[in-house]
PDB file of C-alpha atoms in Angstrom:
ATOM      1  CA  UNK A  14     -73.031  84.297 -50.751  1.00  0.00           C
ATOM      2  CA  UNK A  15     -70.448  85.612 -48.919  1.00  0.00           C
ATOM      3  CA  UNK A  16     -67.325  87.750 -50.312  1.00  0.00           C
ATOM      4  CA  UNK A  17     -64.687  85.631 -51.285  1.00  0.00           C
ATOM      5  CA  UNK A  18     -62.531  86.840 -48.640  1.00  0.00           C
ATOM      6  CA  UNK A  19     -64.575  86.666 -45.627  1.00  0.00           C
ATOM      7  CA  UNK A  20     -64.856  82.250 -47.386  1.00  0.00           C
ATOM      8  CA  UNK A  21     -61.360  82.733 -46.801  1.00  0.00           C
ATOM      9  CA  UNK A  22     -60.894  83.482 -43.515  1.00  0.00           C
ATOM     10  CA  UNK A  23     -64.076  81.034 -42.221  1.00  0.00           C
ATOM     11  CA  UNK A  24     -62.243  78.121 -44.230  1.00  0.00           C
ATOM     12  CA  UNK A  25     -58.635  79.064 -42.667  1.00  0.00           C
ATOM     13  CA  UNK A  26     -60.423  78.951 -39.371  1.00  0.00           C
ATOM     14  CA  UNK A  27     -62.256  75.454 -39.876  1.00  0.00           C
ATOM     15  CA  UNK A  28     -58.739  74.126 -41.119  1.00  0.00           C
ATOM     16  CA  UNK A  29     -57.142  75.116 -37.901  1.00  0.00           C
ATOM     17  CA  UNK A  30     -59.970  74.072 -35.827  1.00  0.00           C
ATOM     18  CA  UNK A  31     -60.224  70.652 -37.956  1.00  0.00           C
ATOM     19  CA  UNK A  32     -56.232  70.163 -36.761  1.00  0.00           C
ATOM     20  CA  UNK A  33     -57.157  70.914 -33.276  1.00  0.00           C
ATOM     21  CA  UNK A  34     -59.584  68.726 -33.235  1.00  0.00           C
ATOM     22  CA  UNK A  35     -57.556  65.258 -35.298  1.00  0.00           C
ATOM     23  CA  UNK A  36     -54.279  66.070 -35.143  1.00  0.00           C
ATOM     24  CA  UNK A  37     -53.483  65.920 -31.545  1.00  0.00           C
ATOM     25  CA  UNK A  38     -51.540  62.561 -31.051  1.00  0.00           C
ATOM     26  CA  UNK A  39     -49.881  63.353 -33.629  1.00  0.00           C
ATOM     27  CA  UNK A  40     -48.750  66.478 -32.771  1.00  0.00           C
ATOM     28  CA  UNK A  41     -47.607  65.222 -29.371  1.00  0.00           C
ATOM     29  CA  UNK A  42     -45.455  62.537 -30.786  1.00  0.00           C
ATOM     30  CA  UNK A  43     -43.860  64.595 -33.184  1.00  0.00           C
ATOM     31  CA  UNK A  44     -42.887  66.687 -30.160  1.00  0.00           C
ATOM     32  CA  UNK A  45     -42.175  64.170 -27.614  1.00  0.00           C
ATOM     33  CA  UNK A  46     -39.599  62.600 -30.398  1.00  0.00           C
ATOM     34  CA  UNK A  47     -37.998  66.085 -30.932  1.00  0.00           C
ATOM     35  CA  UNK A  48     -37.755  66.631 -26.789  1.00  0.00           C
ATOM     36  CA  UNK A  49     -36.148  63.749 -26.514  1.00  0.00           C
ATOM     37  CA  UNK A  50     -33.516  64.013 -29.613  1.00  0.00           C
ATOM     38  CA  UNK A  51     -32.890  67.571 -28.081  1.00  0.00           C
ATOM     39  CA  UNK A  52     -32.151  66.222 -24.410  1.00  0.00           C
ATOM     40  CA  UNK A  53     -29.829  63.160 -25.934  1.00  0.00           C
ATOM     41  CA  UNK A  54     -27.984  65.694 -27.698  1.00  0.00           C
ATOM     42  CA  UNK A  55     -28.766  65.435 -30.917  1.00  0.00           C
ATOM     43  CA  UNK A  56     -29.860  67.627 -33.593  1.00  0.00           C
ATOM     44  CA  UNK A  57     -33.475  68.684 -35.272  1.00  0.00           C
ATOM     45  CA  UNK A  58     -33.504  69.298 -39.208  1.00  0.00           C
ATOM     46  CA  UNK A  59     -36.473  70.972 -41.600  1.00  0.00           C
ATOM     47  CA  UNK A  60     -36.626  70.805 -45.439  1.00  0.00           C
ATOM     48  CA  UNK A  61     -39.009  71.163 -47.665  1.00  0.00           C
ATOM     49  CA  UNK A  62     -39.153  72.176 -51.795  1.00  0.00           C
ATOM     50  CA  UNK A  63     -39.865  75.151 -53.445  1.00  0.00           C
ATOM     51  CA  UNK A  64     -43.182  76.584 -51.144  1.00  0.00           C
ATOM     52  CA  UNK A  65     -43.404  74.075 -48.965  1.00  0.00           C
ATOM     53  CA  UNK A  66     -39.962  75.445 -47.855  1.00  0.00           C
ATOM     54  CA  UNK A  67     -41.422  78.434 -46.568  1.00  0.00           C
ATOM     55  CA  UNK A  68     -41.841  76.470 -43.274  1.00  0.00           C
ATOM     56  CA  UNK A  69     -37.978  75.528 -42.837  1.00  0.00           C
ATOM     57  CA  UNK A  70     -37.203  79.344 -43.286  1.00  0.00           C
ATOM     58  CA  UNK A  71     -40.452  79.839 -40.080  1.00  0.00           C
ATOM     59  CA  UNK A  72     -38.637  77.532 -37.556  1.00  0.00           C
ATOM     60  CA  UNK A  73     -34.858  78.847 -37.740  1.00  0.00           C
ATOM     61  CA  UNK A  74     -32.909  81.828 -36.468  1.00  0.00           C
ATOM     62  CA  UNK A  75     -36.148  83.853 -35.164  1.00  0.00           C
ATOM     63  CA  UNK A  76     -37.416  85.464 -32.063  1.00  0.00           C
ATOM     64  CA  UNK A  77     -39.449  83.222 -30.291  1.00  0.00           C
ATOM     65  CA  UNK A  78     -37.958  80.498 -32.009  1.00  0.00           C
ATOM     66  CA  UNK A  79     -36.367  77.235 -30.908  1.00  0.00           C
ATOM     67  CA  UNK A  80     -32.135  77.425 -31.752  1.00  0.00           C
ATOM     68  CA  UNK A  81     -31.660  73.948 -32.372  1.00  0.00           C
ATOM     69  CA  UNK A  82     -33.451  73.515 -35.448  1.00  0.00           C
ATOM     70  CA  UNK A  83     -31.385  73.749 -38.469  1.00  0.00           C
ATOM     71  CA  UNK A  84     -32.581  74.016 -42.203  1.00  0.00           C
ATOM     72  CA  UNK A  85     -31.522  72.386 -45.661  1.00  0.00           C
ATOM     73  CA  UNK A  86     -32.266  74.882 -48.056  1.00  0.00           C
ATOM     74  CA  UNK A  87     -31.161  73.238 -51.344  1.00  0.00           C
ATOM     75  CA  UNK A  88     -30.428  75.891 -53.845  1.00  0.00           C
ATOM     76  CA  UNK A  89     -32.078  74.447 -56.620  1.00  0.00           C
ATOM     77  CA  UNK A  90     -35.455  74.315 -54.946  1.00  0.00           C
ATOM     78  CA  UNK A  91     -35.403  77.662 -53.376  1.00  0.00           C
ATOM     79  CA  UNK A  92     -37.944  80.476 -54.548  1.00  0.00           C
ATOM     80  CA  UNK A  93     -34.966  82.230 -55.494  1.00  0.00           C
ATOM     81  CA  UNK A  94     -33.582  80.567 -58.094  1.00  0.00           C
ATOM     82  CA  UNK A  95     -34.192  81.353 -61.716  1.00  0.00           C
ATOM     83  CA  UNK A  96     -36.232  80.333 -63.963  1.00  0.00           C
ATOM     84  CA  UNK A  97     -38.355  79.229 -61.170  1.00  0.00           C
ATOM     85  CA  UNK A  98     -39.604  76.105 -62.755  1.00  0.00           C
ATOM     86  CA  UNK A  99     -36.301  74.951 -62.104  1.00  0.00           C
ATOM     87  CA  UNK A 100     -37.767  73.483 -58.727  1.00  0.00           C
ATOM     88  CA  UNK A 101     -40.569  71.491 -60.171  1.00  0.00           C
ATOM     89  CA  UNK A 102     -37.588  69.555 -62.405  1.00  0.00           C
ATOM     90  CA  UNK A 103     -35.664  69.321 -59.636  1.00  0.00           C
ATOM     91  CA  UNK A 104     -37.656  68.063 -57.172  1.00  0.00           C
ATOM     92  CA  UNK A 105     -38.732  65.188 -59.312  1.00  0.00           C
ATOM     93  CA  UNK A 106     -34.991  64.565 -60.132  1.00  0.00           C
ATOM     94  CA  UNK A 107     -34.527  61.093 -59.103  1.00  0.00           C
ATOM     95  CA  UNK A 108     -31.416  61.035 -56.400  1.00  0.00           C
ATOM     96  CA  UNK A 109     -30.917  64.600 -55.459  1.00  0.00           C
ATOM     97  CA  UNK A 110     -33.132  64.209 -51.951  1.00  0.00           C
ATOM     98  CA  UNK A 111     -30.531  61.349 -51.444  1.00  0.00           C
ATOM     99  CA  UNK A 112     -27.557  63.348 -52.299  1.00  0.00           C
ATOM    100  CA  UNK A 113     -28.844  66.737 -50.055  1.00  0.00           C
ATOM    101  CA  UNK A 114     -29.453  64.683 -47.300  1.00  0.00           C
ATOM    102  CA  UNK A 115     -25.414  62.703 -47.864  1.00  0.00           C
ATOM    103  CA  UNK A 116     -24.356  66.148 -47.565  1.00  0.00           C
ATOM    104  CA  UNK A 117     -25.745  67.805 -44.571  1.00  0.00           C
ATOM    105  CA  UNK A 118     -24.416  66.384 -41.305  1.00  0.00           C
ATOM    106  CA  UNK A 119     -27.424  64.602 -40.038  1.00  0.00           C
ATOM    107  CA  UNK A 120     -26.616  61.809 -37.896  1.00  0.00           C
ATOM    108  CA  UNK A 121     -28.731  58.536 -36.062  1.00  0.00           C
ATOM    109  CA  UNK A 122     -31.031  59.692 -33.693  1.00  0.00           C
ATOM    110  CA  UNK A 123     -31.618  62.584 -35.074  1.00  0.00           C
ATOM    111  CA  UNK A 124     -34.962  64.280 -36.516  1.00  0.00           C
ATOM    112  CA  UNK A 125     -35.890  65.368 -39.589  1.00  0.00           C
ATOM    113  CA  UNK A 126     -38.989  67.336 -40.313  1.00  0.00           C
ATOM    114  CA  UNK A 127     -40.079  67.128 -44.105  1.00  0.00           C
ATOM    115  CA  UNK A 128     -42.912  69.518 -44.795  1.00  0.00           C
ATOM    116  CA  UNK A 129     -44.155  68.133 -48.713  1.00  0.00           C
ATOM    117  CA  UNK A 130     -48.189  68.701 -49.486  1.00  0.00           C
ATOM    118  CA  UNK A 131     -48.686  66.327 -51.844  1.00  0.00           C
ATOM    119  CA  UNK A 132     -45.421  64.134 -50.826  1.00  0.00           C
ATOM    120  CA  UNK A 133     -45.508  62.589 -54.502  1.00  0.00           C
ATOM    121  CA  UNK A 134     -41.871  63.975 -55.396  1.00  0.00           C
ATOM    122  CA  UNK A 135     -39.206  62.451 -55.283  1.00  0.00           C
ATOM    123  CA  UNK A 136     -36.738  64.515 -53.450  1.00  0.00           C
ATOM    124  CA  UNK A 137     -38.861  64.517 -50.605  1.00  0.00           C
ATOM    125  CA  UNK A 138     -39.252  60.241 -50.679  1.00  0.00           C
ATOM    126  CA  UNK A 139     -35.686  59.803 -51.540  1.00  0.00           C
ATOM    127  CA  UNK A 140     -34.772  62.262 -48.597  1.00  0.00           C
ATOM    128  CA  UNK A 141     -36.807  60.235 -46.363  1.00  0.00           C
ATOM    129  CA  UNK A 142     -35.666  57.224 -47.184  1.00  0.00           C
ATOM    130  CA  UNK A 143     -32.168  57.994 -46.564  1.00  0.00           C
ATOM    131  CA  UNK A 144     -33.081  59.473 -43.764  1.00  0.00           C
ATOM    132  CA  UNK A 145     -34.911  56.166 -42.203  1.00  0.00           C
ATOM    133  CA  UNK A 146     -32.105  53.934 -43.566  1.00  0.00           C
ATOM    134  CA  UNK A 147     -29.628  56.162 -41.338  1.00  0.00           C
ATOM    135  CA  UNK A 148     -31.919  55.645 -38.149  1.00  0.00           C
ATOM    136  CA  UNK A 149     -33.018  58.962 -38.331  1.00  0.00           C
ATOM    137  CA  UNK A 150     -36.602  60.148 -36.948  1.00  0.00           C
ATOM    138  CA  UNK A 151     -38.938  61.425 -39.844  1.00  0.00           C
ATOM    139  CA  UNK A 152     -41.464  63.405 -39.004  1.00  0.00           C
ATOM    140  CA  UNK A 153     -44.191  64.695 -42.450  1.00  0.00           C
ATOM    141  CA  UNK A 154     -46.494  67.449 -42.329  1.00  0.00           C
ATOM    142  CA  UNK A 155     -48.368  66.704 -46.088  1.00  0.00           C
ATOM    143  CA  UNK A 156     -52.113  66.656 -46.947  1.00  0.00           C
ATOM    144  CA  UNK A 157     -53.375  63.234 -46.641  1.00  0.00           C
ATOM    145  CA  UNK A 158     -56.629  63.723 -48.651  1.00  0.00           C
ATOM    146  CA  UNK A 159     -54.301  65.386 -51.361  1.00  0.00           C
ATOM    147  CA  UNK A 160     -51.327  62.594 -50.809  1.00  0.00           C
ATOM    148  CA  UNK A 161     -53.842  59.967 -51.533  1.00  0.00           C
ATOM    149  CA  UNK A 162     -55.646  61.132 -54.698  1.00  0.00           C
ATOM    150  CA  UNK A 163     -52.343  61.280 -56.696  1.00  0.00           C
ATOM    151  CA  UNK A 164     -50.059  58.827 -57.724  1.00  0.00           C
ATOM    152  CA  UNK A 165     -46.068  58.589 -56.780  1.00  0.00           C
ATOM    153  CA  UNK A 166     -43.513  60.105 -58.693  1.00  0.00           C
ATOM    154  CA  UNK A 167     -41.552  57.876 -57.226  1.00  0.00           C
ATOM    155  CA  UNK A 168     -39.576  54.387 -58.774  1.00  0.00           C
ATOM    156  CA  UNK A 169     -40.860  52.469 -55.334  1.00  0.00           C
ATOM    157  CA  UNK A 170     -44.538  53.672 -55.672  1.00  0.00           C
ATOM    158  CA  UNK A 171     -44.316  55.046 -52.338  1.00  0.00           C
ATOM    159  CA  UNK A 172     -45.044  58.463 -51.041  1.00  0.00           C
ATOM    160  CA  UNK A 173     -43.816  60.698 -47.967  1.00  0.00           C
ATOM    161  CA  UNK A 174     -46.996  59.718 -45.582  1.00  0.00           C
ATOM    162  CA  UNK A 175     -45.811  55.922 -46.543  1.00  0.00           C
ATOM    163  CA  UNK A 176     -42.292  56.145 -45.106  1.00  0.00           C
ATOM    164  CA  UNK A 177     -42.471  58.969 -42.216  1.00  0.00           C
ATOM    165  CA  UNK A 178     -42.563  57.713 -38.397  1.00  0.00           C
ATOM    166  CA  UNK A 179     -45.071  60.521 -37.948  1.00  0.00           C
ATOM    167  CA  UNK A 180     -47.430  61.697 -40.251  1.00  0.00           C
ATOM    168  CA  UNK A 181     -49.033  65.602 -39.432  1.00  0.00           C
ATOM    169  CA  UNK A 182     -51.966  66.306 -41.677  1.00  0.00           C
ATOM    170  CA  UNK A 183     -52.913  70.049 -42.627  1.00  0.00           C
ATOM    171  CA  UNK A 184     -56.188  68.931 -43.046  1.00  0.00           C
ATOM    172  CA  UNK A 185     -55.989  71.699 -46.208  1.00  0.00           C
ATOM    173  CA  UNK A 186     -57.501  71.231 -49.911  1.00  0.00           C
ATOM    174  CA  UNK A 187     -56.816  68.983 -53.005  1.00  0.00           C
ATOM    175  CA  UNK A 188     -54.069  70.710 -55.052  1.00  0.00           C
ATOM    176  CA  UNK A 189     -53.910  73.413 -52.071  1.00  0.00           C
ATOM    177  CA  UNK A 190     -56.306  76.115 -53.448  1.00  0.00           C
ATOM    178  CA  UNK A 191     -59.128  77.045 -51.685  1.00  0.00           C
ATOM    179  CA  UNK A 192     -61.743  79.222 -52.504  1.00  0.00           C
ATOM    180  CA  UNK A 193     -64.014  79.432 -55.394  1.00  0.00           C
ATOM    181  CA  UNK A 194     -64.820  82.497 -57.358  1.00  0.00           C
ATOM    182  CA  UNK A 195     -67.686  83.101 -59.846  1.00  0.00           C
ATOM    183  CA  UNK A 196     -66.421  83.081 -63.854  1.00  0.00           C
ATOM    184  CA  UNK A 197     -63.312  81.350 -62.421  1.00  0.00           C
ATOM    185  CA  UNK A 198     -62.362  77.214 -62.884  1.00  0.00           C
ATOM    186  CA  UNK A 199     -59.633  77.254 -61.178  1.00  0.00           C
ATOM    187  CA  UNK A 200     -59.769  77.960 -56.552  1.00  0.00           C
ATOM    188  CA  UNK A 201     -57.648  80.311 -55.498  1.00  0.00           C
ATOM    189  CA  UNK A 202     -55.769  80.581 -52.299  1.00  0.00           C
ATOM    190  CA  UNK A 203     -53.628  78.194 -50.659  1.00  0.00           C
ATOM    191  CA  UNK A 204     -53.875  77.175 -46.824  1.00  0.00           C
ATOM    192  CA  UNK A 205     -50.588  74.932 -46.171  1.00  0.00           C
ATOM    193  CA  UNK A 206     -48.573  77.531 -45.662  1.00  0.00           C
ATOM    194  CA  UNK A 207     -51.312  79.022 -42.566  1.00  0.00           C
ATOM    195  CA  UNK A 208     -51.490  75.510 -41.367  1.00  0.00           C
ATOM    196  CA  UNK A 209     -48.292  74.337 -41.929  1.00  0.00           C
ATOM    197  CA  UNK A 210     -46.554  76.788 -39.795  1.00  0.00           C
ATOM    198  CA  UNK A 211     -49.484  76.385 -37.141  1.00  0.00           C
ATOM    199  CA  UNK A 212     -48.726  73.204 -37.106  1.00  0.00           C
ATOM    200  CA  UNK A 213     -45.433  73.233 -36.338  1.00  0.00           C
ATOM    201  CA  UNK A 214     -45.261  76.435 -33.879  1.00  0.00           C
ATOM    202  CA  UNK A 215     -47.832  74.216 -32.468  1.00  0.00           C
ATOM    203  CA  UNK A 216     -45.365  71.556 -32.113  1.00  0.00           C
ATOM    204  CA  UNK A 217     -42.607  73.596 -31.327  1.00  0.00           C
ATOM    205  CA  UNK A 218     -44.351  74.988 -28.102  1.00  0.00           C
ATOM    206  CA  UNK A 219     -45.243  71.579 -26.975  1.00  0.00           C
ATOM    207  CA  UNK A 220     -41.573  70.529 -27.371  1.00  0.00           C
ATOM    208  CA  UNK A 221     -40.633  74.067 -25.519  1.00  0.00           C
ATOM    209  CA  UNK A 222     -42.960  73.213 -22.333  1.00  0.00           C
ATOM    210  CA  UNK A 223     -42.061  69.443 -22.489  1.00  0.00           C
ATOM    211  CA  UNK A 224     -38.072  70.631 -21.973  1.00  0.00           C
ATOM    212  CA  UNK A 225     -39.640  73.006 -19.074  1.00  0.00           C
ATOM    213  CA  UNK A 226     -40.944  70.094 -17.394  1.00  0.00           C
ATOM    214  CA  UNK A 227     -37.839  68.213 -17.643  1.00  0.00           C
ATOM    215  CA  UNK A 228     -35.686  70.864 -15.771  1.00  0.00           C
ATOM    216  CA  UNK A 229     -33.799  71.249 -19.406  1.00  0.00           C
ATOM    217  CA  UNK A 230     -33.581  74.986 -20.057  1.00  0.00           C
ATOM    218  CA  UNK A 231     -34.502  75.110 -23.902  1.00  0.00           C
ATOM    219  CA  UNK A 232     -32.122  77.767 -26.075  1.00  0.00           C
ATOM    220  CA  UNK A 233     -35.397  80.166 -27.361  1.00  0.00           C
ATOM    221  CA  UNK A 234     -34.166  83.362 -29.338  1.00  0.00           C
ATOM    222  CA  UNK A 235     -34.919  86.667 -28.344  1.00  0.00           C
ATOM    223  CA  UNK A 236     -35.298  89.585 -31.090  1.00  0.00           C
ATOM    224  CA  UNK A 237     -32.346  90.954 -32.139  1.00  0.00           C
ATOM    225  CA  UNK A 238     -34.052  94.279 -31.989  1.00  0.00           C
ATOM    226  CA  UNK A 239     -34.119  94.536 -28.650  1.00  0.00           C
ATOM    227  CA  UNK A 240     -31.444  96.177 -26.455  1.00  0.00           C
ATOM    228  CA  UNK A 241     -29.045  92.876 -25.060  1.00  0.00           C
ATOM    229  CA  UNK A 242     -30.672  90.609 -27.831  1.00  0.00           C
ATOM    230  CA  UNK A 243     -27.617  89.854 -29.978  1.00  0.00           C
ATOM    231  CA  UNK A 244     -25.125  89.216 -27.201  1.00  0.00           C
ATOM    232  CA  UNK A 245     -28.081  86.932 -25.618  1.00  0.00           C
ATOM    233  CA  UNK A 246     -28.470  85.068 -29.124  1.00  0.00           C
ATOM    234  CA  UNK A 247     -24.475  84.819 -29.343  1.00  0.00           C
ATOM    235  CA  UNK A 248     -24.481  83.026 -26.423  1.00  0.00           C
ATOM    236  CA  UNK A 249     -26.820  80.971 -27.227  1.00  0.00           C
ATOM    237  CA  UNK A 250     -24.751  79.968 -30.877  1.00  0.00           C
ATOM    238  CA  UNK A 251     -21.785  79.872 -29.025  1.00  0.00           C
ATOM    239  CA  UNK A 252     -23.337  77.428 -26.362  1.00  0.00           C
ATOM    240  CA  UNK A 253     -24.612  75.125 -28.944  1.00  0.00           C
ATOM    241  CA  UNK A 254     -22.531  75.594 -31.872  1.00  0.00           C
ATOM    242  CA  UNK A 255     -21.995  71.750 -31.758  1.00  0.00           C
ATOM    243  CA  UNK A 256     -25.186  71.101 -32.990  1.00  0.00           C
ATOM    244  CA  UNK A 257     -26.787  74.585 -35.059  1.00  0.00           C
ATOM    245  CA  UNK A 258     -24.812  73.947 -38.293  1.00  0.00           C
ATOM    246  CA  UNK A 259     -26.674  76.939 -40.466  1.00  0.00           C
ATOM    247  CA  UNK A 260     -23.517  79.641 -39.050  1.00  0.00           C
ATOM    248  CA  UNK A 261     -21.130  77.360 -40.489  1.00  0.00           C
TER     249      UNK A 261
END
C-alpha cells in the first residue's frame, strides 16, 4: 500500500481533477454573476464559520487578489476566539446568520459567497436566506455528497445547497477527512480547504478575464512587498472605497 502521504496527495489530485471535470457550469455562472455585480457597481461578499472561513480570509486584501471582495468575519466564529467550541454553539445559534448579515452593508444585487461543507448550520441557512429575501445573489461552495447524508439543523429543514442560486461542489469526503491509516477508526486529513480555495481562485480568474474582455479594468492587488506596491494598492482603496467596506 502506499504511504499515507503519497494517498494524500493522489486523492487531493483526483479531487481537483474530479472539479475540473463536473464543476464547470457551475463555476462559470458563479463568475459570470460576480462580473456582472462588479460592472453594475455593486459589491461581492464571502463568509463562512469557523474553518470553512479560512476561504473568506484567501479572497481579500492579497496580492493577486481581486479588491472588491469584502469579508464578514463574525467574531464568534473565528478560529480565534476562545474556548474554540464557542463556534460550533454559535453557528447553530438560531438567528445570528440573520443578524450578521442585518449588519454588514450588503445591498440588492449584490453577491454573497457562503463557503459551508456540510451547509447543515444554521448561521449559514439563516444567512442565506436573508440574503435571498434581500435580492441578493448566493453563491455555495459545500460538499454535496456530505450535505446530503446529514440532516438540517435548521427549523425549515432546509440546507445551504437548498437555498443558494449556485451551488459549487468540492467534490471532497463525508465529514471532510480523508485518508485512512492502519490501527486508526477515524480518516485523517481534510481536503475543503485545498479545494475550496481552488475553487474559488478558479472562479476568481474567470471573473478577472471575463472583466478583460469587457474593456473593464479589474482592481487586482499587487504585493505590498514590492517597491511602488502600497501607493498602487492605495489607489486602488481610494478608487473604490465606495464599495471595499473591510478599511472602514
Amino acid at each position: 500500500m502506499m504511504k499515507a502521504r503519497s494517498r494524500y496527495y493522489q486523492h487531493i489530485h483526483d479531487i481537483l481533477n474530479n472539479i475540473v471535470d463536473s464543476q464547470e457550469a457551475a463555476i462559470q455562472k458563479a463568475a459570470l454573476e460576480m462580473t456582472q455585480c462588479i460592472e453594475k457597481g455593486h459589491t461581492i461578499y464571502a463568509f463562512g464559520a469557523s474553518h470553512a472561513g479560512i476561504l473568506t480570509q484567501e479572497l481579500f486584501y492579497r496580492a493577486g487578489g481581486l479588491a472588491l471582495i469584502n469579508p464578514i468575519m463574525a467574531k464568534e466564529v473565528q478560529l480565534d476566539v476562545r474556548p474554540i467550541t464557542l463556534t460550533t454553539q454559535m453557528e447553530r445559534l438560531p438567528g445570528y446568520g440573520t443578524l450578521i448579515l442585518e449588519h454588514t452593508p450588503i445591498q440588492k444585487e449584490d453577491v454573497l459567497i457562503i463557503h459551508s461543507v456540510s451547509g447543515r448550520n444554521t448561521i449559514a441557512i439563516d444567512m442565506a436566506l436573508r440574503a435571498k429575501a434581500m435580492g441578493v445573489i448566493v453563491i455555495a461552495v459545500t460538499n454535496i455528497e456530505y450535505s446530503q447524508a446529514v440532516v438540517s439543523r435548521h427549523e425549515t429543514g432546509k440546507k445551504l445547497l437548498d437555498i443558494a442560486d449556485i451551488v459549487i461542489d468540492n467534490c471532497g469526503d463525508f465529514e471532510d477527512s480523508s485518508i485512512t491509516i492502519d490501527g486508526l477508526d477515524q480518516k485523517v486529513a481534510p481536503t475543503s480547504t485545498i479545494a475550496g480555495a481552488f475553487i474559488l481562485n478558479s472562479v476568481i480568474i474567470q471573473v478577472v478575464e471575463n472583466l478583460v474582455n469587457d474593456g473593464f479594468e479589474p482592481p487586482i492587488f499587487h504585493s505590498a512587498n514590492i517597491d511602488g506596491g502600497d501607493e498602487y494598492n492605495q489607489n486602488i482603496l481610494n478608487q473604490y472605497k465606495n464599495r471595499i467596506h473591510y478599511m472602514k
